[in-house]
Amino acid sequence: MVGAVERYLIEKINYDGAIHITLIDPENVTPPKAALITQKAVSSGTSAIMVGGSTFISVRHLDEIVKAIKRVVKVPVILFPNNVTGISRYADAIWFMSLINSVDPYFLIGAQVLGAPLIKKYALEAIPMGYIIVGEGGTASIIGKAIPIPYDKPEIAVAHALAGQYLGMRFIYLEAGSGAREPVPPELIRAVSVSIEVPLIVGGGIKTKEQALAAASAGAKIIVTGNVVEDDNVENKVSEIVRCIKNCKH
Ligand code: 1GP
């Protein structure tokens, strides 16, 4: 079942061409700082807030972060969990994700089985998403026991993305790893985006409007940035990225 948050994302993508989502890593911020960043990001045109990180473990802190964000912005807050501890009852939705190139069944289906009853209990909207780690992969790759797909193997990334789509995942995410030195190259994004029919999310290492535009021009429908919004210059960064990717034709 497609819920309200997913409908909102799709409508926004259809209207704007490509959208920006701000990622808050609960490990790096206090609740007031999370509120401040998200307020600035939303007023600069970000479409939703994702909350999650690779190594986070305290649900209590996560709850406080989500509540602080919900108090100040109206856009959806979507959980981006690395484990069952990434679930907060205060969010609007959760990326119900499987790390398709993990070699550990826990990250393919184990954590999902453990988390599903909680998601039901909290009435969180679950949005099925296939998560694929590429390039250097960073911490997410180590924690998720992934075999990151090299940037020069687009056909392997396409195979993973198609497998996700055929399993019913309604979004595919190409993740370069938070703070990646090189974001996902446009050629790789294009190879995947032209092969699948579900929206493609791209994140990891995107720091400039040029990189965001290159990703959107190659077919990314959602651009996620994390590190860049932890700077003091959130408004400028987010608004230049949003302006660049909006109505981007590819
Ligand atoms: C989300 O990991 C990314 O996909 C975020 O990466 O922190 O490098 O923007 P950055």
XYZ file of N, CA and C and ligand atoms in Angstrom:
760
model
N 0.824 -1.211 0.000
C 0.000 0.000 0.000
C 0.858 1.261 0.000
N 0.537 2.142 -0.910
C 1.289 3.400 -0.965
C 0.648 4.378 0.019
N 1.459 4.894 0.937
C 0.939 5.801 1.957
C 1.141 7.265 1.590
N 0.775 8.130 2.536
C 0.760 9.570 2.276
C 2.151 10.140 2.002
N 3.159 9.645 2.720
C 4.514 10.206 2.539
C 5.048 9.827 1.157
N 4.848 8.573 0.801
C 5.333 8.128 -0.521
C 4.611 8.890 -1.634
N 3.309 9.069 -1.464
C 2.542 9.833 -2.477
C 3.095 11.249 -2.600
N 3.384 11.850 -1.439
C 3.941 13.208 -1.428
C 5.273 13.244 -2.190
N 6.140 12.260 -1.938
C 7.449 12.238 -2.613
C 7.271 12.124 -4.129
N 6.384 11.222 -4.523
C 6.177 11.007 -5.965
C 5.595 12.262 -6.618
N 4.618 12.874 -5.947
C 4.026 14.095 -6.525
C 5.070 15.187 -6.654
N 5.890 15.311 -5.634
C 6.930 16.351 -5.631
C 7.951 16.085 -6.755
N 8.318 14.822 -6.918
C 9.259 14.474 -7.995
C 8.624 14.787 -9.346
N 7.348 14.407 -9.506
C 6.679 14.659 -10.781
C 6.593 16.153 -11.077
N 6.420 16.937 -10.038
C 6.269 18.375 -10.207
C 7.615 19.067 -10.427
N 8.597 18.703 -9.596
C 9.887 19.425 -9.617
C 10.946 18.786 -10.518
N 10.755 17.544 -10.907
C 11.784 16.851 -11.694
C 12.703 16.047 -10.790
N 13.369 16.735 -9.881
C 14.223 16.048 -8.894
C 14.128 16.833 -7.591
N 14.204 16.126 -6.483
C 14.059 16.801 -5.185
C 15.270 16.526 -4.295
N 15.386 17.360 -3.269
C 16.486 17.223 -2.316
C 15.934 16.783 -0.966
N 16.630 15.853 -0.332
C 16.275 15.469 1.038
C 17.494 15.684 1.927
N 17.237 16.215 3.099
C 18.305 16.477 4.067
C 18.408 15.303 5.032
N 19.624 14.790 5.171
C 19.849 13.678 6.098
C 20.466 14.191 7.397
N 19.816 13.837 8.478
C 20.369 14.171 9.794
C 20.903 12.884 10.418
N 22.189 12.914 10.776
C 22.772 11.772 11.472
C 22.654 12.053 12.970
N 21.819 11.295 13.688
C 21.551 11.604 15.101
C 22.817 11.611 15.949
N 23.816 10.886 15.478
C 25.060 10.815 16.238
C 25.811 12.135 16.268
N 25.584 12.948 15.250
C 26.390 14.169 15.111
C 25.724 15.410 15.674
N 24.476 15.300 16.138
C 23.759 16.511 16.555
C 23.002 16.325 17.869
N 22.746 17.470 18.513
C 21.840 17.479 19.655
C 20.432 17.759 19.101
N 19.379 17.532 19.883
C 18.037 17.848 19.374
C 17.882 19.316 18.941
N 18.360 20.312 19.714
C 18.206 21.699 19.248
C 18.948 21.966 17.932
N 20.136 21.363 17.793
C 20.891 21.555 16.553
C 20.150 20.911 15.379
N 19.576 19.727 15.604
C 18.812 19.063 14.539
C 17.638 19.933 14.116
N 16.981 20.538 15.112
C 15.827 21.400 14.814
C 16.269 22.610 13.997
N 17.374 23.201 14.386
C 17.870 24.393 13.691
C 18.240 24.069 12.243
N 18.972 22.979 12.057
C 19.393 22.607 10.700
C 18.167 22.335 9.822
N 17.216 21.576 10.365
C 16.083 21.195 9.517
C 15.219 22.404 9.182
N 15.066 23.296 10.144
C 14.291 24.506 9.888
C 14.904 25.288 8.719
N 16.224 25.449 8.773
C 16.920 26.189 7.713
C 16.824 25.435 6.386
N 16.989 24.109 6.446
C 16.959 23.319 5.214
C 15.581 23.376 4.565
N 14.541 23.304 5.387
C 13.180 23.329 4.827
C 12.885 24.708 4.238
N 13.311 25.765 4.938
C 13.026 27.091 4.374
C 13.854 27.323 3.109
N 14.876 26.532 2.886
C 15.667 26.661 1.658
C 15.205 25.700 0.569
N 14.150 24.930 0.830
C 13.558 24.128 -0.242
C 13.766 22.629 -0.171
N 14.327 22.121 0.934
C 14.453 20.657 1.019
C 13.049 20.061 1.162
N 12.839 18.859 0.595
C 11.475 18.326 0.523
C 11.093 17.419 1.681
N 12.076 16.850 2.344
C 11.787 15.944 3.471
C 13.061 15.820 4.297
N 12.916 15.216 5.463
C 14.071 15.013 6.335
C 14.230 13.509 6.554
N 15.445 13.025 6.370
C 15.747 11.640 6.725
C 16.573 11.653 7.994
N 16.317 10.685 8.864
C 17.076 10.618 10.113
C 17.674 9.221 10.248
N 19.006 9.175 10.317
C 19.662 7.883 10.487
C 21.158 8.001 10.277
N 21.877 6.990 10.762
C 23.334 6.965 10.588
C 23.781 5.517 10.591
N 25.068 5.302 10.390
C 25.538 3.918 10.233
C 25.815 3.206 11.547
N 26.117 3.964 12.592
C 26.578 3.284 13.800
C 25.761 3.628 15.036
N 24.615 4.259 14.843
C 23.830 4.792 15.949
C 23.144 3.696 16.768
N 23.106 3.870 18.086
C 22.494 2.798 18.878
C 21.448 3.219 19.919
N 21.353 4.523 20.307
C 20.422 4.888 21.371
C 19.054 5.344 20.841
N 18.041 4.527 21.069
C 16.703 4.848 20.584
C 16.184 6.117 21.266
N 16.565 6.280 22.526
C 16.097 7.432 23.282
C 16.564 8.749 22.639
N 17.827 8.775 22.282
C 18.370 9.965 21.624
C 17.694 10.165 20.266
N 17.503 9.077 19.538
C 16.830 9.157 18.236
C 15.428 9.757 18.402
N 14.697 9.272 19.400
C 13.347 9.804 19.666
C 13.398 11.314 19.915
N 14.365 11.745 20.702
C 14.466 13.187 21.023
C 14.764 14.003 19.768
N 15.623 13.458 18.914
C 15.965 14.156 17.666
C 14.714 14.275 16.785
N 14.007 13.159 16.617
C 12.829 13.173 15.739
C 11.770 14.124 16.291
N 11.560 14.085 17.597
C 10.555 14.987 18.197
C 10.941 16.453 17.987
N 12.218 16.752 18.173
C 12.680 18.141 18.007
C 12.445 18.606 16.564
N 12.694 17.704 15.608
C 12.497 18.067 14.195
C 11.007 18.257 13.907
N 10.203 17.321 14.402
C 8.756 17.380 14.148
C 8.137 18.658 14.714
N 8.714 19.162 15.790
C 8.166 20.383 16.393
C 8.321 21.602 15.487
N 9.357 21.594 14.634
C 9.645 22.822 13.877
C 9.356 22.759 12.379
N 9.204 21.574 11.827
C 8.921 21.528 10.372
C 7.706 20.658 10.059
N 7.121 20.923 8.887
C 5.920 20.184 8.488
C 6.222 19.094 7.457
N 7.378 19.157 6.819
C 7.692 18.142 5.795
C 7.864 16.778 6.476
N 7.683 15.690 5.718
C 7.785 14.367 6.339
C 9.170 14.070 6.911
N 9.162 13.363 8.025
C 10.403 12.875 8.628
C 10.446 11.358 8.389
N 11.462 10.944 7.644
C 11.550 9.540 7.213
C 12.776 8.906 7.857
N 12.571 7.802 8.531
C 13.699 7.119 9.176
C 14.549 6.405 8.126
N 15.850 6.405 8.372
C 16.818 5.790 7.462
C 17.647 4.858 8.345
N 17.073 3.697 8.698
C 17.657 2.888 9.784
C 18.849 2.057 9.332
N 19.801 1.882 10.232
C 20.906 0.970 9.953
C 20.674 -0.352 10.677
N 19.625 -0.351 11.534
C 19.374 -1.536 12.351
C 17.994 -1.353 13.010
N 17.582 -2.281 13.851
C 16.279 -2.124 14.515
C 16.280 -0.956 15.495
N 17.462 -0.542 15.919
C 17.553 0.600 16.835
C 17.338 1.933 16.100
N 17.157 1.876 14.802
C 16.918 3.107 14.031
C 15.441 3.421 13.875
N 14.589 2.759 14.681
C 13.136 2.964 14.552
C 12.640 3.879 15.673
N 11.980 4.964 15.283
C 11.375 5.857 16.277
C 9.878 5.970 16.009
N 9.089 5.895 17.061
C 7.635 5.979 16.907
C 7.177 7.376 16.488
N 8.052 8.356 16.620
C 7.650 9.749 16.368
C 7.810 10.178 14.904
N 8.390 9.301 14.086
C 8.596 9.678 12.677
C 7.309 9.469 11.879
N 7.324 9.938 10.631
C 6.151 9.754 9.762
C 6.249 8.467 8.955
N 7.472 8.131 8.573
C 7.641 6.973 7.688
C 9.026 6.384 7.914
N 9.234 5.226 7.310
C 10.548 4.586 7.397
C 10.890 3.991 6.036
N 12.131 4.206 5.597
C 12.598 3.479 4.419
C 12.715 2.033 4.869
N 11.857 1.187 4.342
C 11.930 -0.235 4.698
C 12.883 -0.867 3.702
N 14.168 -0.882 4.098
C 15.225 -1.120 3.133
C 15.954 -2.433 3.359
N 16.440 -2.962 2.252
C 17.271 -4.147 2.303
C 18.568 -3.784 1.592
N 19.683 -4.135 2.208
C 20.995 -3.833 1.610
C 21.307 -4.944 0.613
N 20.950 -4.678 -0.634
C 20.937 -5.737 -1.656
C 22.311 -6.363 -1.891
N 23.386 -5.566 -1.717
C 24.710 -6.179 -1.938
C 25.443 -6.509 -0.638
N 24.665 -6.794 0.410
C 25.280 -7.289 1.639
C 25.482 -8.803 1.509
N 26.537 -9.307 2.176
C 26.718 -10.755 2.188
C 26.146 -11.354 3.481
N 25.591 -10.471 4.320
C 25.065 -10.921 5.609
C 23.531 -10.944 5.566
N 22.918 -12.116 5.741
C 21.454 -12.197 5.661
C 20.754 -11.253 6.647
N 21.482 -10.886 7.714
C 20.864 -9.975 8.695
C 20.452 -8.658 8.037
N 21.317 -8.151 7.131
C 21.013 -6.865 6.497
C 20.131 -7.014 5.259
N 19.938 -8.253 4.843
C 19.031 -8.497 3.709
C 17.601 -8.664 4.203
N 17.415 -9.422 5.300
C 16.053 -9.708 5.768
C 15.945 -9.862 7.285
N 17.090 -10.092 7.966
C 17.034 -10.363 9.415
C 16.533 -9.175 10.224
N 17.165 -8.026 10.038
C 16.765 -6.836 10.797
C 15.331 -6.435 10.439
N 14.953 -6.672 9.187
C 13.605 -6.307 8.730
C 12.547 -7.132 9.466
N 12.857 -8.421 9.663
C 11.913 -9.294 10.388
C 11.779 -8.821 11.837
N 12.909 -8.462 12.437
C 12.858 -8.004 13.832
C 12.131 -6.667 13.958
N 12.300 -5.809 12.964
C 11.724 -4.460 13.055
C 10.263 -4.376 12.635
N 9.820 -5.287 11.787
C 8.475 -5.178 11.209
C 7.352 -5.060 12.259
N 7.374 -5.882 13.326
C 6.280 -5.748 14.306
C 6.245 -4.370 14.976
N 7.444 -3.776 15.173
C 7.489 -2.438 15.784
C 6.903 -1.383 14.843
N 7.210 -1.550 13.579
C 6.709 -0.608 12.575
C 5.182 -0.659 12.541
N 4.664 -1.864 12.644
C 3.202 -2.062 12.683
C 2.633 -1.407 13.950
N 3.288 -1.680 15.072
C 2.802 -1.162 16.353
C 2.779 0.377 16.361
N 3.826 0.978 15.791
C 3.908 2.442 15.783
C 3.136 3.063 14.621
N 2.532 2.224 13.773
C 1.803 2.695 12.587
C 2.665 3.603 11.709
N 3.938 3.216 11.566
C 4.823 3.980 10.681
C 4.555 3.573 9.235
N 4.621 4.518 8.340
C 4.480 4.176 6.919
C 5.783 3.551 6.430
N 5.720 2.325 5.943
C 6.926 1.648 5.455
C 7.037 1.832 3.940
N 8.165 2.342 3.497
C 8.371 2.558 2.054
C 9.490 1.613 1.599
N 9.138 0.595 0.801
C 10.137 -0.408 0.419
C 11.220 0.169 -0.488
N 12.470 -0.062 -0.106
C 13.574 0.539 -0.858
C 14.751 -0.444 -0.936
N 15.348 -0.529 -2.094
C 16.539 -1.353 -2.285
C 17.773 -0.483 -2.171
N 18.658 -0.859 -1.255
C 19.832 -0.038 -0.928
C 21.061 -0.729 -1.509
N 21.835 0.017 -2.289
C 22.993 -0.565 -2.964
C 24.203 0.322 -2.671
N 25.246 -0.270 -2.118
C 26.433 0.516 -1.778
C 27.470 0.393 -2.898
N 27.935 1.558 -3.332
C 28.859 1.602 -4.471
C 30.124 2.380 -4.092
N 31.151 2.243 -4.932
C 32.377 3.019 -4.724
C 33.096 2.614 -3.456
N 33.597 3.622 -2.721
C 34.347 3.279 -1.504
C 33.424 2.769 -0.393
N 32.170 3.213 -0.414
C 31.170 2.636 0.492
C 31.185 3.123 1.929
N 32.359 3.426 2.445
C 32.478 4.007 3.789
C 31.947 3.119 4.899
N 31.574 3.780 5.991
C 31.135 3.068 7.194
C 29.925 2.173 6.917
N 28.989 2.659 6.117
C 27.777 1.879 5.831
C 28.149 0.528 5.248
N 29.180 0.534 4.424
C 29.604 -0.690 3.768
C 30.215 -1.678 4.767
N 31.006 -1.137 5.698
C 31.655 -2.006 6.698
C 30.594 -2.589 7.630
N 29.747 -1.702 8.157
C 28.716 -2.155 9.101
C 27.745 -3.127 8.424
N 27.374 -2.807 7.190
C 26.379 -3.628 6.488
C 26.969 -4.839 5.778
N 28.268 -5.036 5.939
C 28.960 -6.175 5.303
C 28.599 -6.285 3.818
N 28.761 -5.145 3.168
C 28.460 -5.107 1.736
C 29.732 -5.371 0.934
N 29.520 -5.829 -0.289
C 30.619 -5.820 -1.254
C 30.310 -4.638 -2.157
N 30.985 -3.492 -1.909
C 30.609 -2.301 -2.675
C 30.864 -2.508 -4.169
N 29.979 -1.990 -4.972
C 30.111 -2.163 -6.420
C 31.047 -1.076 -6.968
N 32.146 -1.471 -7.616
C 33.075 -0.451 -8.132
C 32.374 0.462 -9.146
N 32.828 1.712 -9.177
C 32.226 2.697 -10.079
C 32.326 2.294 -11.553
N 33.323 1.469 -11.875
C 33.457 1.118 -13.295
C 32.768 -0.206 -13.648
N 31.811 -0.599 -12.796
C 31.048 -1.828 -13.105
C 29.552 -1.512 -13.144
N 29.142 -0.614 -14.039
C 27.728 -0.204 -14.055
C 26.767 -1.369 -14.251
N 27.193 -2.362 -15.044
C 26.263 -3.469 -15.325
C 25.932 -4.248 -14.051
N 26.871 -4.272 -13.102
C 26.608 -4.987 -11.838
C 25.620 -4.177 -10.995
N 25.791 -2.842 -11.011
C 24.855 -1.986 -10.270
C 23.454 -2.107 -10.870
N 23.382 -2.139 -12.196
C 22.079 -2.270 -12.873
C 21.417 -3.586 -12.471
N 22.183 -4.668 -12.427
C 21.614 -5.979 -12.070
C 21.033 -5.942 -10.657
N 21.758 -5.306 -9.736
C 21.263 -5.196 -8.359
C 19.985 -4.357 -8.310
N 19.990 -3.253 -9.043
C 18.819 -2.356 -9.024
C 17.592 -3.047 -9.611
N 17.811 -3.774 -10.700
C 16.682 -4.490 -11.321
C 16.145 -5.563 -10.381
N 17.067 -6.255 -9.706
C 16.638 -7.296 -8.766
C 15.758 -6.665 -7.683
N 16.164 -5.499 -7.194
C 15.357 -4.802 -6.191
C 13.988 -4.445 -6.728
N 13.978 -3.895 -7.925
C 12.690 -3.511 -8.527
C 11.788 -4.732 -8.724
N 12.359 -5.826 -9.214
C 11.534 -7.015 -9.467
C 11.042 -7.652 -8.160
N 11.758 -7.376 -7.069
C 11.285 -7.880 -5.769
C 10.189 -6.976 -5.186
N 9.928 -5.871 -5.851
C 8.831 -4.996 -5.401
C 9.271 -3.740 -4.668
N 10.573 -3.489 -4.617
C 11.034 -2.258 -3.947
C 10.643 -1.065 -4.814
N 10.101 -0.047 -4.157
C 9.537 1.056 -4.949
C 10.498 2.231 -5.124
N 11.663 2.143 -4.506
C 12.749 3.109 -4.721
C 14.057 2.314 -4.706
N 15.033 2.818 -5.449
C 16.379 2.235 -5.402
C 17.335 3.351 -4.986
N 18.256 3.014 -4.083
C 19.184 4.009 -3.522
C 20.614 3.601 -3.845
N 21.323 4.456 -4.575
C 22.757 4.244 -4.798
C 23.521 5.055 -3.767
N 24.214 4.367 -2.903
C 24.903 4.998 -1.760
C 26.416 4.919 -1.939
N 27.060 6.091 -1.973
C 28.529 6.111 -2.090
C 29.195 6.073 -0.723
N 28.384 6.228 0.342
C 28.936 6.283 1.704
C 29.038 7.729 2.155
N 28.640 7.965 3.396
C 28.677 9.336 3.906
C 30.107 9.862 3.880
N 30.258 11.053 3.337
C 31.580 11.677 3.274
C 32.473 11.097 2.183
N 31.892 10.346 1.260
C 32.706 9.746 0.181
C 33.503 10.825 -0.549
N 34.755 10.494 -0.870
C 35.586 11.490 -1.578
C 35.033 11.762 -2.962
N 34.525 10.711 -3.620
C 33.939 10.865 -4.956
C 32.489 10.431 -4.901
N 31.546 11.332 -5.158
C 30.144 10.889 -5.183
C 29.905 9.922 -6.355
N 28.737 9.313 -6.388
C 28.442 8.346 -7.454
C 28.597 9.053 -8.810
N 29.397 8.498 -9.712
C 29.606 9.177 -11.000
C 28.337 9.189 -11.856
N 28.143 10.266 -12.627
C 26.942 10.386 -13.456
C 26.741 9.199 -14.395
N 27.830 8.625 -14.914
C 27.682 7.495 -15.859
C 27.017 6.300 -15.174
N 27.384 6.080 -13.920
C 26.802 4.963 -13.169
C 25.323 5.256 -12.852
N 25.065 6.507 -12.478
C 23.676 6.901 -12.186
C 22.818 6.714 -13.434
N 23.358 7.158 -14.563
C 22.573 7.058 -15.806
C 22.309 5.599 -16.173
N 23.330 4.754 -16.046
C 23.149 3.341 -16.407
C 22.008 2.734 -15.589
N 21.945 3.087 -14.308
C 20.890 2.523 -13.454
C 19.549 3.198 -13.744
N 19.557 4.516 -13.841
C 18.269 5.226 -13.970
C 17.536 4.864 -15.259
N 18.283 4.603 -16.345
C 17.589 4.265 -17.590
C 17.104 2.807 -17.598
N 17.591 2.025 -16.645
C 17.248 0.603 -16.637
C 16.074 0.276 -15.716
N 15.758 1.167 -14.797
C 14.690 0.859 -13.838
C 13.509 1.812 -14.044
N 12.379 1.402 -13.496
C 11.198 2.255 -13.642
C 10.800 2.920 -12.334
N 11.495 2.591 -11.258
C 11.183 3.222 -9.970
C 12.164 4.374 -9.749
N 11.795 5.350 -8.890
C 12.691 6.492 -8.701
C 14.017 6.099 -8.060
N 15.065 6.777 -8.538
C 16.425 6.499 -8.059
C 16.857 7.591 -7.075
N 17.340 7.130 -5.929
C 17.876 8.035 -4.898
C 19.399 7.935 -4.966
N 20.081 9.065 -4.825
C 21.552 9.043 -4.841
C 22.083 9.870 -3.680
N 23.074 9.330 -2.978
C 23.669 10.078 -1.866
C 25.085 9.610 -1.580
N 25.752 10.430 -0.771
C 27.120 10.113 -0.369
C 28.119 11.006 -1.077
N 28.711 11.936 -0.334
C 29.791 12.757 -0.886
C 29.350 13.913 -1.765
N 28.050 14.187 -1.822
C 27.598 15.317 -2.660
C 27.751 16.603 -1.852
N 28.596 17.502 -2.346
C 28.904 18.718 -1.582
C 28.603 19.986 -2.353
N 28.520 19.886 -3.659
C 28.354 21.116 -4.440
C 27.106 21.038 -5.306
N 26.659 22.222 -5.754
C 25.492 22.247 -6.633
C 25.816 21.573 -7.969
N 27.050 21.665 -8.394
C 27.442 21.032 -9.664
C 27.309 19.500 -9.562
N 27.744 18.959 -8.422
C 27.637 17.500 -8.244
C 26.171 17.081 -8.176
N 25.360 17.898 -7.505
C 23.928 17.581 -7.394
C 23.274 17.650 -8.768
N 23.638 18.676 -9.536
C 23.068 18.820 -10.880
C 23.497 17.651 -11.767
N 24.757 17.256 -11.660
C 25.245 16.133 -12.482
C 24.454 14.866 -12.149
N 24.175 14.654 -10.864
C 23.419 13.456 -10.460
C 21.985 13.526 -10.984
N 21.363 14.695 -10.840
C 19.972 14.840 -11.290
C 19.894 14.744 -12.813
N 20.868 15.321 -13.497
C 20.863 15.262 -14.967
C 21.032 13.828 -15.452
N 21.693 13.006 -14.638
C 21.889 11.604 -15.017
C 20.695 10.732 -14.618
N 19.681 11.339 -14.012
C 18.457 10.594 -13.746
C 18.122 10.350 -12.288
N 18.942 10.886 -11.349
C 18.570 10.738 -9.927
C 17.332 11.584 -9.657
N 16.380 11.026 -8.939
C 15.146 11.762 -8.646
C 15.173 12.349 -7.236
N 15.976 11.743 -6.382
C 16.132 12.281 -5.028
C 17.631 12.380 -4.743
N 18.052 13.579 -4.353
C 19.452 13.799 -3.989
C 19.487 13.946 -2.465
N 20.297 13.118 -1.825
C 20.396 13.187 -0.363
C 21.753 13.780 0.018
N 21.714 14.783 0.886
C 22.991 15.268 1.435
C 22.914 15.263 2.957
N 24.043 14.895 3.557
C 24.137 14.847 5.008
C 25.187 15.797 5.523
N 26.450 15.467 5.259
C 27.567 16.255 5.787
C 27.466 17.739 5.501
N 27.051 18.051 4.286
C 27.022 19.439 3.861
C 26.090 20.291 4.719
N 25.032 19.694 5.242
C 24.097 20.479 6.048
C 24.533 20.583 7.509
N 25.617 19.900 7.834
C 26.108 20.066 9.197
C 27.003 21.314 9.310
N 27.305 21.926 8.160
C 28.050 23.198 8.163
C 27.153 24.327 8.661
N 27.782 25.488 8.852
C 26.994 26.636 9.284
C 26.179 27.230 8.148
N 26.598 26.885 6.940
C 26.038 27.549 5.771
C 24.861 26.789 5.148
N 24.018 26.203 5.998
C 22.964 25.303 5.504
C 22.085 25.959 4.446
N 21.599 27.184 4.747
C 20.628 27.814 3.837
C 21.174 27.955 2.426
N 22.402 28.509 2.329
C 22.973 28.722 0.994
C 23.176 27.416 0.264
N 23.740 26.442 0.979
C 24.033 25.153 0.350
C 22.768 24.505 -0.181
N 21.757 24.417 0.703
C 20.535 23.717 0.298
C 19.833 24.491 -0.810
N 19.731 25.816 -0.678
C 18.966 26.512 -1.712
C 19.668 26.473 -3.060
N 20.999 26.489 -3.091
C 21.629 26.417 -4.426
C 21.469 25.021 -5.033
N 21.509 23.982 -4.190
C 21.303 22.621 -4.716
C 19.872 22.478 -5.233
N 18.913 22.938 -4.430
C 17.507 22.792 -4.819
C 17.237 23.553 -6.121
N 17.755 24.747 -6.213
C 17.549 25.554 -7.427
C 18.126 24.852 -8.650
N 19.293 24.286 -8.479
C 19.973 23.635 -9.606
C 19.245 22.389 -10.101
N 18.743 21.584 -9.171
C 18.178 20.286 -9.611
C 16.720 20.392 -10.028
N 16.076 21.490 -9.622
C 14.659 21.646 -9.949
C 14.483 21.773 -11.467
N 13.526 21.084 -11.948
C 13.228 21.118 -13.390
C 14.399 20.687 -14.249
N 15.291 19.937 -13.644
C 16.440 19.475 -14.408
C 15.958 18.420 -15.404
N 16.292 18.623 -16.636
C 15.865 17.657 -17.675
C 17.030 16.726 -17.989
N 16.729 15.479 -18.181
C 17.812 14.580 -18.569
C 17.346 13.691 -19.720
C 23.309 9.522 2.398
O 25.337 8.829 3.163
C 24.680 9.823 2.470
O 23.196 8.688 1.341
C 24.975 11.149 2.995
O 26.246 11.396 2.580
O 26.953 12.824 4.422
O 28.319 12.582 2.341
O 26.172 13.831 2.294
P 26.960 12.738 2.937
